[in-house]
Amino acid sequence: MKKIVLITGATSGIGRACATKFAENGDKLILTGRNETKLQDIKDELTAKGTEVVTLVFDVRDREQARQCLSTLPEEWQQIDVLVNNAGLALGLEPEYDGNADDWETMIDTNIKGLLTMTRLVVPGMVERNRGHVINVGSVAGDAAYAGGNVYCATKAAVKALTDGLRIDVANTAIRVTNLKPGLVETNFSNIRFHGDSERAANVYKGIKPLTGDDIADVAVYAANAPEHVQIAEVLILATHQASGSVIIRK
């Protein structure tokens, strides 16, 4: 049975990989992001392969914009089966006492408030229908802080707490809630963190074979298609030579 899957931050990285993998699974997709051109490119690519796709252009930090965009969905698209809260980012790697307040606000507003906004907009319908699945993309960074990670790590610790809290809140329903916690994934993540410094970003992945967006998307699709009585509550996904957020063996 085809599911309707809404993926935030679908224009790149893990979000785009999730779009491709859920499409391969035969699902219908609602893809959101801030870049209309990139969303259209993904829609064209997946539609050409037979996937039904709707795109919504908005920033998850803007609660009212998100609400308005979701309200425009045709009735047959409003019964969302899977919400993938993927939109998120890291900015900077400075000590906490020397951090950029604008970077802090962007991370908090996107990683925490954006996730809450989408949860608030989508999950009530799931509760009413007594079915659905929320997949939050957290991070190994939410388990323990690492040098320079301070605020980013705090936002991902919040994702863990919010995911656990939601799972408790819907335990009397058939809704499932999953927290995916990737380690080192080679996407544009580090390029964004270092404000476009590609050389510095490339050094993050030197000496180790990192995960890819596809690796994380595979786990998301698996969790969404587990038997109905099985809830994949939390999955930590690390590269083979990564032991934690701060222990990485480079060769």
mmCIF file of C-alpha atoms in Angstrom:
data_model
loop_
_atom_site.group_PDB
_atom_site.id
_atom_site.type_symbol
_atom_site.label_atom_id
_atom_site.label_comp_id
_atom_site.label_asym_id
_atom_site.label_seq_id
_atom_site.Cartn_x
_atom_site.Cartn_y
_atom_site.Cartn_z
ATOM 1 C CA MET A 1 0.000 0.000 0.000
ATOM 2 C CA LYS A 2 1.367 3.391 -1.020
ATOM 3 C CA LYS A 3 2.062 5.799 1.805
ATOM 4 C CA ILE A 4 2.000 9.586 1.677
ATOM 5 C CA VAL A 5 5.397 10.685 2.968
ATOM 6 C CA LEU A 6 6.199 14.305 3.857
ATOM 7 C CA ILE A 7 9.922 15.098 3.968
ATOM 8 C CA THR A 8 11.254 18.450 5.168
ATOM 9 C CA GLY A 9 14.572 19.765 3.920
ATOM 10 C CA ALA A 10 14.243 17.587 0.826
ATOM 11 C CA THR A 11 16.479 19.571 -1.514
ATOM 12 C CA SER A 12 19.800 18.031 -0.484
ATOM 13 C CA GLY A 13 21.647 15.533 1.686
ATOM 14 C CA ILE A 14 19.664 13.083 3.785
ATOM 15 C CA GLY A 15 16.358 14.699 2.807
ATOM 16 C CA ARG A 16 16.937 14.251 -0.896
ATOM 17 C CA ALA A 17 18.168 10.694 -0.340
ATOM 18 C CA CYS A 18 14.980 9.954 1.630
ATOM 19 C CA ALA A 19 12.921 11.303 -1.275
ATOM 20 C CA THR A 20 14.671 8.943 -3.683
ATOM 21 C CA LYS A 21 14.442 5.893 -1.411
ATOM 22 C CA PHE A 22 10.761 6.384 -0.511
ATOM 23 C CA ALA A 23 10.038 6.910 -4.205
ATOM 24 C CA GLU A 24 11.752 3.610 -4.989
ATOM 25 C CA ASN A 25 9.517 2.070 -2.337
ATOM 26 C CA GLY A 26 6.478 3.176 -4.346
ATOM 27 C CA ASP A 27 5.306 5.917 -1.983
ATOM 28 C CA LYS A 28 3.752 9.299 -2.778
ATOM 29 C CA LEU A 29 5.843 12.274 -1.714
ATOM 30 C CA ILE A 30 5.295 15.743 -0.305
ATOM 31 C CA LEU A 31 8.670 17.465 -0.474
ATOM 32 C CA THR A 32 9.394 20.736 1.311
ATOM 33 C CA GLY A 33 12.295 23.132 1.242
ATOM 34 C CA ARG A 34 13.281 26.745 0.757
ATOM 35 C CA ASN A 35 14.673 26.451 -2.771
ATOM 36 C CA GLU A 36 11.871 26.260 -5.324
ATOM 37 C CA THR A 37 14.189 25.477 -8.241
ATOM 38 C CA LYS A 38 15.809 22.520 -6.495
ATOM 39 C CA LEU A 39 12.436 21.184 -5.384
ATOM 40 C CA GLN A 40 11.153 21.378 -8.955
ATOM 41 C CA ASP A 41 14.253 19.554 -10.228
ATOM 42 C CA ILE A 42 13.689 16.720 -7.747
ATOM 43 C CA LYS A 43 9.992 16.585 -8.618
ATOM 44 C CA ASP A 44 10.764 16.377 -12.339
ATOM 45 C CA GLU A 45 13.334 13.629 -11.755
ATOM 46 C CA LEU A 46 11.056 11.479 -9.595
ATOM 47 C CA THR A 47 7.883 12.131 -11.595
ATOM 48 C CA ALA A 48 9.674 10.916 -14.718
ATOM 49 C CA LYS A 49 10.162 7.611 -12.894
ATOM 50 C CA GLY A 50 6.471 7.325 -12.016
ATOM 51 C CA THR A 51 6.374 8.804 -8.502
ATOM 52 C CA GLU A 52 3.563 11.139 -7.504
ATOM 53 C CA VAL A 53 5.118 14.273 -5.992
ATOM 54 C CA VAL A 54 3.812 17.505 -4.484
ATOM 55 C CA THR A 55 6.258 20.256 -3.534
ATOM 56 C CA LEU A 56 5.784 22.978 -0.908
ATOM 57 C CA VAL A 57 8.177 25.920 -0.718
ATOM 58 C CA PHE A 58 8.609 27.250 2.815
ATOM 59 C CA ASP A 59 11.073 27.632 5.663
ATOM 60 C CA VAL A 60 10.234 25.467 8.695
ATOM 61 C CA ARG A 61 11.289 28.405 10.888
ATOM 62 C CA ASP A 62 8.218 30.312 9.680
ATOM 63 C CA ARG A 63 5.276 28.703 11.493
ATOM 64 C CA GLU A 64 2.553 30.638 9.686
ATOM 65 C CA GLN A 65 4.103 30.058 6.273
ATOM 66 C CA ALA A 66 4.303 26.332 7.020
ATOM 67 C CA ARG A 67 0.671 26.276 8.138
ATOM 68 C CA GLN A 68 -0.505 28.102 5.021
ATOM 69 C CA CYS A 69 1.443 25.841 2.677
ATOM 70 C CA LEU A 70 0.116 22.658 4.260
ATOM 71 C CA SER A 71 -3.421 24.027 4.077
ATOM 72 C CA THR A 72 -3.101 24.199 0.273
ATOM 73 C CA LEU A 73 -2.629 20.435 -0.040
ATOM 74 C CA PRO A 74 -5.403 18.752 -2.026
ATOM 75 C CA GLU A 75 -7.705 16.705 0.192
ATOM 76 C CA GLU A 76 -6.314 13.424 -1.086
ATOM 77 C CA TRP A 77 -2.819 14.500 0.028
ATOM 78 C CA GLN A 78 -3.739 15.652 3.520
ATOM 79 C CA GLN A 79 -3.763 12.202 5.113
ATOM 80 C CA ILE A 80 -0.018 12.066 5.679
ATOM 81 C CA ASP A 81 1.228 8.626 6.712
ATOM 82 C CA VAL A 82 4.896 9.397 7.384
ATOM 83 C CA LEU A 83 6.452 12.681 8.507
ATOM 84 C CA VAL A 84 10.233 12.839 8.110
ATOM 85 C CA ASN A 85 11.469 15.809 10.147
ATOM 86 C CA ASN A 86 14.791 16.132 8.383
ATOM 87 C CA ALA A 87 15.319 19.892 8.006
ATOM 88 C CA GLY A 88 18.252 20.899 10.180
ATOM 89 C CA LEU A 89 21.775 22.261 10.154
ATOM 90 C CA ALA A 90 24.914 23.068 12.099
ATOM 91 C CA LEU A 91 26.624 26.442 11.958
ATOM 92 C CA GLY A 92 30.081 27.172 13.277
ATOM 93 C CA LEU A 93 32.485 25.252 15.466
ATOM 94 C CA GLU A 94 33.547 27.994 17.865
ATOM 95 C CA PRO A 95 33.763 27.647 21.656
ATOM 96 C CA GLU A 96 30.447 28.441 23.315
ATOM 97 C CA TYR A 97 31.824 31.627 24.863
ATOM 98 C CA ASP A 98 32.858 32.877 21.410
ATOM 99 C CA GLY A 99 29.870 31.715 19.367
ATOM 100 C CA ASN A 100 27.803 33.640 16.843
ATOM 101 C CA ALA A 101 24.378 34.485 18.261
ATOM 102 C CA ASP A 102 22.807 34.546 14.791
ATOM 103 C CA ASP A 103 24.104 31.013 14.161
ATOM 104 C CA TRP A 104 22.647 29.912 17.490
ATOM 105 C CA GLU A 105 19.221 31.295 16.641
ATOM 106 C CA THR A 106 19.204 29.700 13.194
ATOM 107 C CA MET A 107 20.068 26.272 14.638
ATOM 108 C CA ILE A 108 17.520 26.527 17.451
ATOM 109 C CA ASP A 109 14.783 27.867 15.184
ATOM 110 C CA THR A 110 15.374 25.191 12.530
ATOM 111 C CA ASN A 111 16.411 22.097 14.472
ATOM 112 C CA ILE A 112 14.015 22.485 17.399
ATOM 113 C CA LYS A 113 11.243 24.944 16.620
ATOM 114 C CA GLY A 114 10.921 23.827 13.002
ATOM 115 C CA LEU A 115 10.552 20.208 14.092
ATOM 116 C CA LEU A 116 7.927 21.236 16.637
ATOM 117 C CA THR A 117 6.022 23.262 14.040
ATOM 118 C CA MET A 118 5.798 20.335 11.626
ATOM 119 C CA THR A 119 4.867 17.938 14.427
ATOM 120 C CA ARG A 120 2.099 20.260 15.583
ATOM 121 C CA LEU A 121 0.730 20.650 12.053
ATOM 122 C CA VAL A 122 0.833 16.997 10.970
ATOM 123 C CA VAL A 123 0.477 14.739 14.006
ATOM 124 C CA PRO A 124 -3.074 15.778 15.069
ATOM 125 C CA GLY A 125 -4.336 14.276 11.807
ATOM 126 C CA MET A 126 -2.442 11.080 12.523
ATOM 127 C CA VAL A 127 -4.008 10.903 15.985
ATOM 128 C CA GLU A 128 -7.471 11.422 14.498
ATOM 129 C CA ARG A 129 -6.895 8.631 11.964
ATOM 130 C CA ASN A 130 -5.089 6.441 14.529
ATOM 131 C CA ARG A 131 -2.213 5.741 12.164
ATOM 132 C CA GLY A 132 1.040 7.327 11.135
ATOM 133 C CA HIS A 133 4.765 7.461 11.683
ATOM 134 C CA VAL A 134 7.031 10.333 12.686
ATOM 135 C CA ILE A 135 10.713 9.958 11.839
ATOM 136 C CA ASN A 136 12.932 12.627 13.357
ATOM 137 C CA VAL A 137 16.481 13.006 12.104
ATOM 138 C CA GLY A 138 18.564 13.542 15.213
ATOM 139 C CA SER A 139 22.295 12.947 15.536
ATOM 140 C CA VAL A 140 24.991 11.171 17.496
ATOM 141 C CA ALA A 141 25.692 14.747 18.619
ATOM 142 C CA GLY A 142 22.558 14.535 20.739
ATOM 143 C CA ASP A 143 24.108 11.813 22.907
ATOM 144 C CA ALA A 144 27.130 13.784 24.116
ATOM 145 C CA ALA A 145 28.688 17.131 23.320
ATOM 146 C CA TYR A 146 31.923 17.365 21.363
ATOM 147 C CA ALA A 147 34.439 20.200 21.088
ATOM 148 C CA GLY A 148 32.870 23.183 19.349
ATOM 149 C CA GLY A 149 29.523 21.437 19.015
ATOM 150 C CA ASN A 150 27.860 23.085 22.041
ATOM 151 C CA VAL A 151 24.637 24.618 20.656
ATOM 152 C CA TYR A 152 24.269 22.166 17.760
ATOM 153 C CA CYS A 153 24.662 19.257 20.188
ATOM 154 C CA ALA A 154 22.085 20.871 22.462
ATOM 155 C CA THR A 155 19.575 21.092 19.603
ATOM 156 C CA LYS A 156 20.027 17.427 18.761
ATOM 157 C CA ALA A 157 19.709 16.467 22.432
ATOM 158 C CA ALA A 158 16.419 18.356 22.278
ATOM 159 C CA VAL A 159 15.397 16.297 19.244
ATOM 160 C CA LYS A 160 15.960 13.136 21.282
ATOM 161 C CA ALA A 161 13.894 14.480 24.192
ATOM 162 C CA LEU A 162 11.107 15.680 21.909
ATOM 163 C CA THR A 163 11.045 12.360 20.053
ATOM 164 C CA ASP A 164 10.872 10.408 23.296
ATOM 165 C CA GLY A 165 8.187 12.751 24.602
ATOM 166 C CA LEU A 166 6.061 12.400 21.480
ATOM 167 C CA ARG A 167 6.387 8.613 21.624
ATOM 168 C CA ILE A 168 4.988 8.739 25.160
ATOM 169 C CA ASP A 169 2.204 11.117 24.114
ATOM 170 C CA VAL A 170 0.977 8.824 21.324
ATOM 171 C CA ALA A 171 1.562 5.478 23.046
ATOM 172 C CA ASN A 172 -2.207 4.998 23.300
ATOM 173 C CA THR A 173 -2.478 5.192 19.495
ATOM 174 C CA ALA A 174 -1.077 3.181 16.596
ATOM 175 C CA ILE A 175 1.356 5.980 15.704
ATOM 176 C CA ARG A 176 5.049 5.096 15.720
ATOM 177 C CA VAL A 177 7.892 7.508 16.483
ATOM 178 C CA THR A 178 11.519 7.028 15.450
ATOM 179 C CA ASN A 179 14.718 8.936 16.159
ATOM 180 C CA LEU A 180 17.478 8.402 13.582
ATOM 181 C CA LYS A 181 20.895 9.399 14.925
ATOM 182 C CA PRO A 182 23.504 9.591 12.150
ATOM 183 C CA GLY A 183 27.193 10.044 12.753
ATOM 184 C CA LEU A 184 29.574 11.291 10.081
ATOM 185 C CA VAL A 185 27.563 11.644 6.847
ATOM 186 C CA GLU A 186 29.160 13.186 3.763
ATOM 187 C CA THR A 187 26.628 15.707 2.457
ATOM 188 C CA ASN A 188 26.712 19.510 2.239
ATOM 189 C CA PHE A 189 26.364 19.531 6.055
ATOM 190 C CA SER A 190 29.955 20.595 6.751
ATOM 191 C CA ASN A 191 30.002 23.097 3.906
ATOM 192 C CA ILE A 192 27.013 24.814 5.524
ATOM 193 C CA ARG A 193 28.568 24.564 8.986
ATOM 194 C CA PHE A 194 31.684 26.362 7.765
ATOM 195 C CA HIS A 195 29.723 28.966 5.804
ATOM 196 C CA GLY A 196 30.830 27.763 2.378
ATOM 197 C CA ASP A 197 34.498 26.974 3.178
ATOM 198 C CA SER A 198 34.714 23.869 0.968
ATOM 199 C CA GLU A 199 38.328 23.066 1.845
ATOM 200 C CA ARG A 200 37.620 23.069 5.574
ATOM 201 C CA ALA A 201 34.476 21.010 4.978
ATOM 202 C CA ALA A 202 36.390 18.409 2.947
ATOM 203 C CA ASN A 203 38.841 17.899 5.820
ATOM 204 C CA VAL A 204 35.993 16.602 8.001
ATOM 205 C CA TYR A 205 35.821 13.437 5.887
ATOM 206 C CA LYS A 206 39.525 12.846 5.268
ATOM 207 C CA GLY A 207 40.940 9.487 6.311
ATOM 208 C CA ILE A 208 37.602 7.771 6.883
ATOM 209 C CA LYS A 209 34.848 6.395 4.688
ATOM 210 C CA PRO A 210 31.820 8.313 5.958
ATOM 211 C CA LEU A 211 28.170 7.424 5.687
ATOM 212 C CA THR A 212 26.092 8.704 2.789
ATOM 213 C CA GLY A 213 22.612 10.168 2.727
ATOM 214 C CA ASP A 214 21.453 6.911 1.139
ATOM 215 C CA ASP A 215 22.653 4.958 4.169
ATOM 216 C CA ILE A 216 20.412 6.994 6.461
ATOM 217 C CA ALA A 217 17.507 6.914 4.005
ATOM 218 C CA ASP A 218 17.703 3.118 3.902
ATOM 219 C CA VAL A 219 17.140 3.015 7.660
ATOM 220 C CA ALA A 220 14.245 5.483 7.419
ATOM 221 C CA VAL A 221 12.488 3.364 4.807
ATOM 222 C CA TYR A 222 13.110 0.204 6.829
ATOM 223 C CA ALA A 223 11.620 1.768 9.960
ATOM 224 C CA ALA A 224 8.572 3.020 8.049
ATOM 225 C CA ASN A 225 7.931 -0.434 6.599
ATOM 226 C CA ALA A 226 8.445 -2.553 9.689
ATOM 227 C CA PRO A 227 5.391 -4.611 10.720
ATOM 228 C CA GLU A 228 2.702 -2.490 12.360
ATOM 229 C CA HIS A 229 3.412 -3.908 15.820
ATOM 230 C CA VAL A 230 7.125 -3.051 15.533
ATOM 231 C CA GLN A 231 8.303 0.428 16.521
ATOM 232 C CA ILE A 232 11.920 1.223 15.666
ATOM 233 C CA ALA A 233 12.283 3.757 18.445
ATOM 234 C CA GLU A 234 15.881 4.860 17.992
ATOM 235 C CA VAL A 235 18.754 3.966 15.661
ATOM 236 C CA LEU A 236 22.365 5.132 15.976
ATOM 237 C CA ILE A 237 24.108 4.889 12.595
ATOM 238 C CA LEU A 238 27.874 5.356 12.528
ATOM 239 C CA ALA A 239 30.663 4.859 10.013
ATOM 240 C CA THR A 240 32.690 1.733 10.768
ATOM 241 C CA HIS A 241 35.667 3.689 12.136
ATOM 242 C CA GLN A 242 33.562 6.098 14.178
ATOM 243 C CA ALA A 243 32.857 5.059 17.751
ATOM 244 C CA SER A 244 31.052 8.181 18.995
ATOM 245 C CA GLY A 245 30.542 11.818 18.138
ATOM 246 C CA SER A 246 34.132 12.576 19.132
ATOM 247 C CA VAL A 247 36.017 9.312 18.491
ATOM 248 C CA ILE A 248 36.887 8.942 14.799
ATOM 249 C CA ILE A 249 39.811 6.822 13.613
ATOM 250 C CA ARG A 250 41.352 8.211 10.436
ATOM 251 C CA LYS A 251 43.708 6.157 8.286
#
